[in-house]
Coordinates of C-alpha atoms and ligand atoms in Angstrom, one line a residue:
M1 CA 16.3 -4.7 -15.8
A2 CA 14.0 -7.3 -14.4
L3 CA 14.5 -10.7 -12.8
Q4 CA 12.4 -13.9 -12.7
V5 CA 11.1 -14.8 -9.3
E6 CA 10.5 -18.5 -8.7
F7 CA 8.8 -20.1 -5.6
R8 CA 10.0 -23.6 -5.2
D9 CA 7.8 -25.7 -2.9
V10 CA 7.7 -22.9 -0.3
T11 CA 6.0 -23.5 3.0
K12 CA 5.6 -21.2 6.0
A13 CA 4.2 -22.7 9.2
F14 CA 3.8 -20.4 12.2
P15 CA 3.8 -22.4 15.5
G16 CA 0.4 -23.9 16.5
T17 CA -1.6 -23.1 13.3
P18 CA -2.0 -24.7 9.9
P19 CA 0.6 -23.5 7.4
A20 CA 0.1 -19.9 6.3
V21 CA 1.6 -20.8 3.0
D22 CA 1.5 -24.4 1.9
R23 CA 3.9 -25.9 -0.7
L24 CA 3.7 -22.9 -3.0
S25 CA 5.4 -23.4 -6.4
L26 CA 5.0 -20.8 -9.1
T27 CA 7.2 -18.7 -11.4
V28 CA 6.8 -15.0 -12.1
E29 CA 8.5 -14.3 -15.4
A30 CA 10.9 -11.4 -15.6
G31 CA 9.2 -8.1 -16.6
T32 CA 5.6 -9.4 -15.8
I33 CA 3.0 -8.6 -13.2
L34 CA 1.7 -11.4 -11.0
A35 CA -1.5 -10.5 -9.1
L36 CA -1.8 -12.5 -5.9
V37 CA -5.5 -12.6 -4.9
G38 CA -7.5 -14.3 -2.1
P39 CA -9.5 -13.6 1.1
S40 CA -8.1 -12.1 4.3
G41 CA -5.7 -14.5 6.0
C42 CA -5.0 -16.7 3.0
G43 CA -1.3 -16.0 3.1
K44 CA -0.7 -13.1 0.7
T45 CA 1.4 -10.9 2.9
T46 CA 3.4 -13.9 4.2
T47 CA 4.2 -14.9 0.6
M48 CA 5.4 -11.4 -0.1
K49 CA 7.5 -11.1 3.0
M50 CA 9.3 -14.3 2.2
V51 CA 10.6 -12.7 -1.0
N52 CA 12.5 -10.1 0.8
R53 CA 13.2 -12.3 3.8
L54 CA 11.2 -10.3 6.4
I55 CA 9.8 -13.8 7.0
E56 CA 12.0 -17.0 6.4
P57 CA 10.3 -20.0 4.9
S58 CA 9.9 -23.2 7.0
S59 CA 10.9 -25.1 3.9
G60 CA 11.5 -24.6 0.2
D61 CA 13.2 -21.7 -1.4
I62 CA 12.7 -18.7 -3.6
V63 CA 15.0 -18.1 -6.6
L64 CA 15.7 -14.6 -7.9
G65 CA 17.1 -14.9 -11.4
D66 CA 19.5 -17.8 -10.9
T67 CA 20.2 -17.3 -7.2
P68 CA 18.3 -18.9 -4.3
I69 CA 17.6 -16.0 -1.9
S70 CA 18.6 -18.1 1.1
R71 CA 22.2 -17.8 -0.3
M72 CA 22.1 -14.0 -0.7
P73 CA 23.1 -11.6 2.0
V74 CA 19.8 -10.0 3.1
K75 CA 21.1 -6.5 2.5
E76 CA 22.0 -7.2 -1.1
L77 CA 18.6 -9.0 -1.6
R78 CA 16.6 -6.1 -0.3
R79 CA 18.5 -3.7 -2.5
M80 CA 17.1 -5.6 -5.5
I81 CA 13.5 -5.4 -4.2
G82 CA 11.2 -2.4 -3.9
Y83 CA 8.5 -2.9 -1.4
V84 CA 5.2 -1.0 -1.2
I85 CA 3.7 -2.1 2.1
Q86 CA 0.1 -2.6 3.1
Y87 CA -1.5 0.8 4.1
V88 CA 1.2 2.9 2.3
G89 CA 3.5 3.5 5.2
L90 CA 5.0 6.8 4.3
F91 CA 6.9 8.4 7.1
P92 CA 4.7 11.3 8.3
H93 CA 7.6 13.4 9.6
M94 CA 9.4 13.3 6.3
S95 CA 8.6 15.3 3.2
V96 CA 7.7 13.6 0.0
A97 CA 11.2 14.0 -1.3
E98 CA 12.8 12.7 1.9
N99 CA 10.5 9.6 1.8
I100 CA 11.5 8.8 -1.8
A101 CA 15.2 9.4 -1.0
I102 CA 15.4 6.9 1.9
V103 CA 17.0 4.1 -0.1
P104 CA 19.2 6.2 -2.3
R105 CA 20.5 7.9 0.9
L106 CA 21.2 4.5 2.5
L107 CA 23.1 3.6 -0.7
G108 CA 25.2 6.8 -0.3
W109 CA 24.2 8.6 -3.4
N110 CA 25.3 12.3 -3.5
K111 CA 22.7 15.1 -3.2
P112 CA 22.5 16.2 -6.9
R113 CA 21.9 12.5 -7.9
I114 CA 19.2 12.1 -5.3
D115 CA 17.5 15.3 -6.2
A116 CA 17.4 14.4 -9.9
R117 CA 16.1 10.9 -9.1
V118 CA 13.3 12.3 -6.8
D119 CA 12.2 14.7 -9.6
E120 CA 12.3 12.0 -12.2
L121 CA 10.2 9.6 -10.1
L122 CA 7.6 12.2 -9.1
T123 CA 7.2 13.0 -12.8
L124 CA 6.9 9.3 -13.6
V125 CA 4.1 8.8 -11.1
G126 CA 2.3 11.9 -12.4
L127 CA 3.1 14.4 -9.6
V128 CA 4.7 17.8 -10.3
P129 CA 8.1 17.9 -8.6
Q130 CA 8.0 21.7 -7.8
T131 CA 4.5 21.3 -6.2
H132 CA 4.9 18.0 -4.3
R133 CA 8.6 17.6 -3.3
A134 CA 8.5 19.6 -0.1
R135 CA 5.0 18.6 1.0
Y136 CA 4.3 16.2 3.9
P137 CA 2.2 13.0 3.4
R138 CA -0.7 14.4 5.4
N139 CA -1.1 17.2 2.8
L140 CA -1.6 14.8 0.0
S141 CA -4.7 12.9 -1.1
G142 CA -4.8 9.1 -0.6
G143 CA -4.1 8.5 -4.2
Q144 CA -1.2 10.9 -4.2
Q145 CA 0.2 9.2 -1.1
Q146 CA 0.0 5.8 -2.8
R147 CA 1.8 7.1 -5.9
V148 CA 4.6 8.5 -3.6
G149 CA 4.7 5.0 -2.1
V150 CA 5.3 3.6 -5.6
A151 CA 7.9 6.2 -6.4
R152 CA 9.7 5.4 -3.1
A153 CA 9.8 1.7 -4.0
L154 CA 11.2 2.4 -7.4
A155 CA 13.9 4.8 -6.1
A156 CA 16.9 2.6 -6.5
D157 CA 15.6 1.1 -9.7
P158 CA 15.2 -2.4 -8.3
P159 CA 14.5 -5.3 -10.7
V160 CA 11.7 -6.6 -8.5
L161 CA 8.7 -4.7 -7.0
L162 CA 6.5 -6.1 -4.2
M163 CA 3.2 -4.3 -3.7
D164 CA 0.9 -5.3 -0.8
E165 CA -2.6 -4.0 -1.3
P166 CA -1.1 -0.7 -2.5
F167 CA -4.5 0.7 -3.6
G168 CA -6.7 -0.7 -0.9
A169 CA -7.7 2.6 0.7
L170 CA -8.8 4.3 -2.5
D171 CA -12.3 5.1 -3.8
P172 CA -13.2 3.1 -6.9
I173 CA -12.6 5.9 -9.4
T174 CA -9.3 7.0 -8.0
R175 CA -8.3 3.4 -7.8
V176 CA -8.9 2.7 -11.4
R177 CA -6.9 5.9 -12.3
V178 CA -3.9 4.8 -10.1
Q179 CA -4.1 1.3 -11.6
D180 CA -3.9 2.8 -15.1
K181 CA -0.9 4.9 -13.9
L182 CA 0.8 1.7 -12.6
L183 CA 0.3 0.0 -16.0
A184 CA 1.6 3.0 -17.8
I185 CA 4.7 3.1 -15.5
Q186 CA 5.2 -0.6 -16.0
G187 CA 5.1 0.0 -19.8
K188 CA 8.2 2.1 -19.3
V189 CA 10.1 0.4 -16.5
R190 CA 9.2 -3.3 -17.1
K191 CA 9.9 -4.6 -13.6
T192 CA 8.9 -8.0 -12.2
I193 CA 6.0 -7.0 -10.0
I194 CA 4.1 -9.1 -7.4
I195 CA 1.0 -7.2 -6.4
V196 CA -1.3 -8.4 -3.6
T197 CA -5.0 -7.6 -3.6
H198 CA -8.2 -9.2 -2.3
D199 CA -10.1 -7.6 -5.2
M200 CA -10.5 -9.9 -8.2
D201 CA -11.3 -7.0 -10.5
E202 CA -8.0 -5.4 -9.7
A203 CA -6.1 -8.7 -10.1
I204 CA -7.7 -9.1 -13.6
R205 CA -6.9 -5.5 -14.6
L206 CA -3.3 -5.6 -13.5
G207 CA -2.0 -9.1 -13.7
D208 CA -0.3 -10.7 -16.7
K209 CA -1.0 -13.8 -14.6
V210 CA -3.3 -14.1 -11.6
A211 CA -2.6 -16.5 -8.7
V212 CA -5.5 -17.4 -6.5
L213 CA -4.6 -18.4 -2.9
R214 CA -7.0 -20.1 -0.5
A215 CA -5.8 -21.0 3.0
G216 CA -2.2 -21.0 2.0
R217 CA -2.7 -23.1 -1.1
L218 CA -2.4 -22.1 -4.7
V219 CA -5.8 -22.9 -6.3
Q220 CA -5.3 -21.5 -9.8
H221 CA -2.4 -19.6 -11.6
E222 CA -3.2 -18.5 -15.1
A223 CA -3.7 -15.5 -17.4
P224 CA -6.8 -13.4 -16.5
V225 CA -8.8 -14.5 -19.6
D226 CA -8.1 -18.2 -18.8
I227 CA -9.3 -17.8 -15.2
L228 CA -12.4 -16.0 -16.4
R229 CA -13.1 -18.7 -19.0
H230 CA -12.4 -21.6 -16.7
P231 CA -12.6 -20.9 -13.0
K232 CA -11.0 -23.9 -11.4
D233 CA -13.7 -24.4 -8.8
A234 CA -16.6 -22.8 -7.0
F235 CA -14.3 -20.8 -4.8
V236 CA -12.6 -19.1 -7.7
A237 CA -16.0 -18.6 -9.4
E238 CA -17.3 -16.9 -6.3
L239 CA -14.2 -14.6 -6.1
I240 CA -14.9 -13.6 -9.7
G241 CA -18.6 -12.9 -9.1
H242 CA -21.8 -13.3 -11.1
D243 CA -20.6 -11.0 -13.9
R244 CA -17.8 -13.3 -15.1
L245 CA -18.8 -13.1 -18.8
V246 CA -19.0 -9.3 -18.7
K247 CA -15.5 -9.3 -17.1
L248 CA -14.3 -11.6 -19.8
L249 CA -15.7 -9.3 -22.5
S250 CA -14.0 -6.3 -20.8
T251 CA -10.7 -8.2 -20.8
L252 CA -10.6 -9.0 -24.5
S253 CA -10.1 -6.6 -27.3
V254 CA -12.0 -6.3 -30.6
A255 CA -8.7 -7.1 -32.4
S256 CA -8.5 -10.4 -30.6
V257 CA -11.6 -11.9 -32.2
M258 CA -12.5 -9.7 -35.2
S259 CA -12.5 -11.1 -38.7
A260 CA -10.9 -9.7 -41.9
D261 CA -14.3 -9.6 -43.7
A262 CA -15.4 -6.1 -44.8
A263 CA -18.6 -4.9 -43.0
P264 CA -21.6 -3.7 -45.1
A265 CA -21.8 0.0 -45.9
D266 CA -23.2 2.2 -43.2
T267 CA -22.4 -0.3 -40.4
P268 CA -21.5 1.5 -37.1
S269 CA -17.8 1.5 -36.4
I270 CA -15.5 0.6 -33.5
N271 CA -11.8 0.9 -32.7
R272 CA -9.8 -2.3 -32.8
A273 CA -8.3 -1.5 -29.4
A274 CA -11.8 -1.2 -27.8
T275 CA -12.9 -4.0 -25.5
L276 CA -15.5 -6.5 -26.5
E277 CA -17.7 -5.1 -23.7
G278 CA -17.6 -1.7 -25.5
A279 CA -18.3 -3.4 -28.8
F280 CA -21.3 -5.3 -27.3
L281 CA -22.7 -2.1 -25.8
R282 CA -22.2 -0.3 -29.2
M283 CA -24.2 -3.1 -30.9
L284 CA -27.0 -2.8 -28.3
D285 CA -26.9 1.0 -28.6
T286 CA -27.1 1.1 -32.4
G287 CA -29.3 -2.0 -32.9
S288 CA -26.7 -3.5 -35.2
D289 CA -25.5 -7.1 -35.1
A290 CA -22.2 -6.1 -36.7
L291 CA -19.6 -3.4 -36.4
A292 CA -17.0 -2.1 -38.9
V293 CA -13.6 -2.1 -37.4
E294 CA -11.7 1.2 -38.0
G295 CA -8.8 0.5 -40.4
G296 CA -10.5 -2.6 -41.9
G297 CA -12.3 -5.8 -40.9
S298 CA -15.5 -6.4 -38.9
L299 CA -16.9 -7.8 -35.8
H300 CA -20.1 -9.8 -35.7
I301 CA -22.3 -10.7 -32.7
R302 CA -21.5 -14.3 -33.6
D303 CA -17.8 -13.6 -32.7
L304 CA -18.9 -12.7 -29.2
L305 CA -20.7 -16.0 -28.7
R306 CA -17.5 -17.9 -29.0
V307 CA -15.4 -16.0 -26.4
S308 CA -16.4 -17.9 -23.3
T309 CA -15.0 -21.2 -24.7
G310 CA -11.9 -19.5 -26.3
Ligands
ATP401 N1 3.8 -13.7 12.9 C1 2.7 -14.6 12.8 N2 2.5 -15.5 13.8 C2 1.5 -16.4 13.7 N3 0.6 -16.4 12.7 C3 0.8 -15.5 11.7 C4 1.8 -14.5 11.7 N4 1.7 -13.8 10.6 C5 0.6 -14.2 9.9 N5 0.1 -15.3 10.6 C6 -1.1 -16.0 10.1 O1 -0.9 -16.5 8.8 C7 -2.0 -16.5 8.0 C8 -1.7 -15.6 6.8 O2 -1.5 -14.3 7.1 P1 -1.2 -13.2 6.0 O3 -0.9 -11.9 6.7 O4 -0.2 -13.7 5.1 O5 -2.6 -13.1 5.3 P2 -3.1 -12.1 4.1 O6 -3.6 -13.0 3.0 O7 -2.1 -11.1 3.8 O8 -4.4 -11.4 4.8 P3 -5.0 -9.9 4.6 O9 -5.7 -9.9 3.3 O10 -5.9 -9.8 5.8 O11 -3.8 -8.9 4.7 C9 -3.1 -15.9 8.9 O12 -3.9 -16.9 9.4 C10 -2.3 -15.2 10.0 O13 -3.1 -15.2 11.2
MG402 MG1 -2.0 -9.0 4.0

C-alpha cells in the first residue's frame, strides 16, 4: 500500500529568520519517489519533519491520502511513516535485529512475528539474516548500516517512507550500489518515498520527480529528464553541473528514441535497455554512426541530436 502526500501552501517560519520553508505546494503521487534536492540550509529536513509532525507548519497543511495530517493523532500518523534520519541513527547499544524491531515491538507484535519480519527485511536489503541479525552497528560497514536503517524504516510496512540524506556518508561506488538496492526494493514494495539529498546525481537517479529547493522556495518540480532538458534558471543549471547533456543521455534508454528501421548488416549492436550514454560510447568505440538494436530496430547518431530538445 502507498498513499499520496500533498503539500498545500506549507510555510514554516522559525522566529527571527526568513521562512525555512516558504509556501510549498507539491504532490507526491502514491507509489513514487520524490527527490528533494538543494544546498545546505534550503529547508529539506524541515520539509521532511513537517510530514511526520516533528515540526508543525506555521501555515498550510499536508494531506496524506485524503486526510490532512493536522487532523490525525500524531501516533497514528507516525505509524504510517517510516523515517530514515540524516546520519543513519542506529542505536549503537542494540543489535541489528533489535534496531529493526523497534517499531514492531512498540506495536506489540509477538516474538515469532517480529523475528520473521526482521529476517524478511534483512533479506530484502541484501543482508544475510544468520550473519547480521546479532551484530552491533559498529561491526557493520557504512553501507550495511544504511541498509539496516532502511530495513528499520520499513519494519511496520508503512505506506510512506521519508529518507533524509540516507546515503550521504558513503563512498561513490558503495553509494551507487545502495541506490540500486533502494530502486530494486522500491520495485517490490512500491512505497511513496521522499528522499532528501544535496547531490543532483542522486536525485536524478532515484527520483520519479525531482523538487529543487532554494532558500525555502520550490524552484522546479519535474521528472529528471525534463529538469535536465530545461533547467528553470542558472541556479538549477549550476546544481546539475557542466555535464548536463551527458546526464541526459545517461537518463534516457535506447528504447526511448530508437527507430523501427532495420540496421545495415554488420552494424554493431546494443541492448534496448542500455542508456543513450552507453550507445554513444559504443558508437565512438566502434566508429559506427548507427547501432542495431538487439531484437529489432536501430539507433542512429541523428537520434541523439534530438534528445536535448525532447
Ligand atoms: N529549530 C530551528 N530554529 C531556528 N531555525 C531553524 C531550526 N531548524 C532549522 N532552522 C533553519 O531553517 C533553515 C532550513 O534548515 P533545514 O535543516 O531544513 O536545512 P536542510 O536543507 O536540511 O540543510 P542540510 O542540507 O544542511 O541538512 C536553516 O536556515 C536552519 O538554520
Ligand atoms: Mg538536512
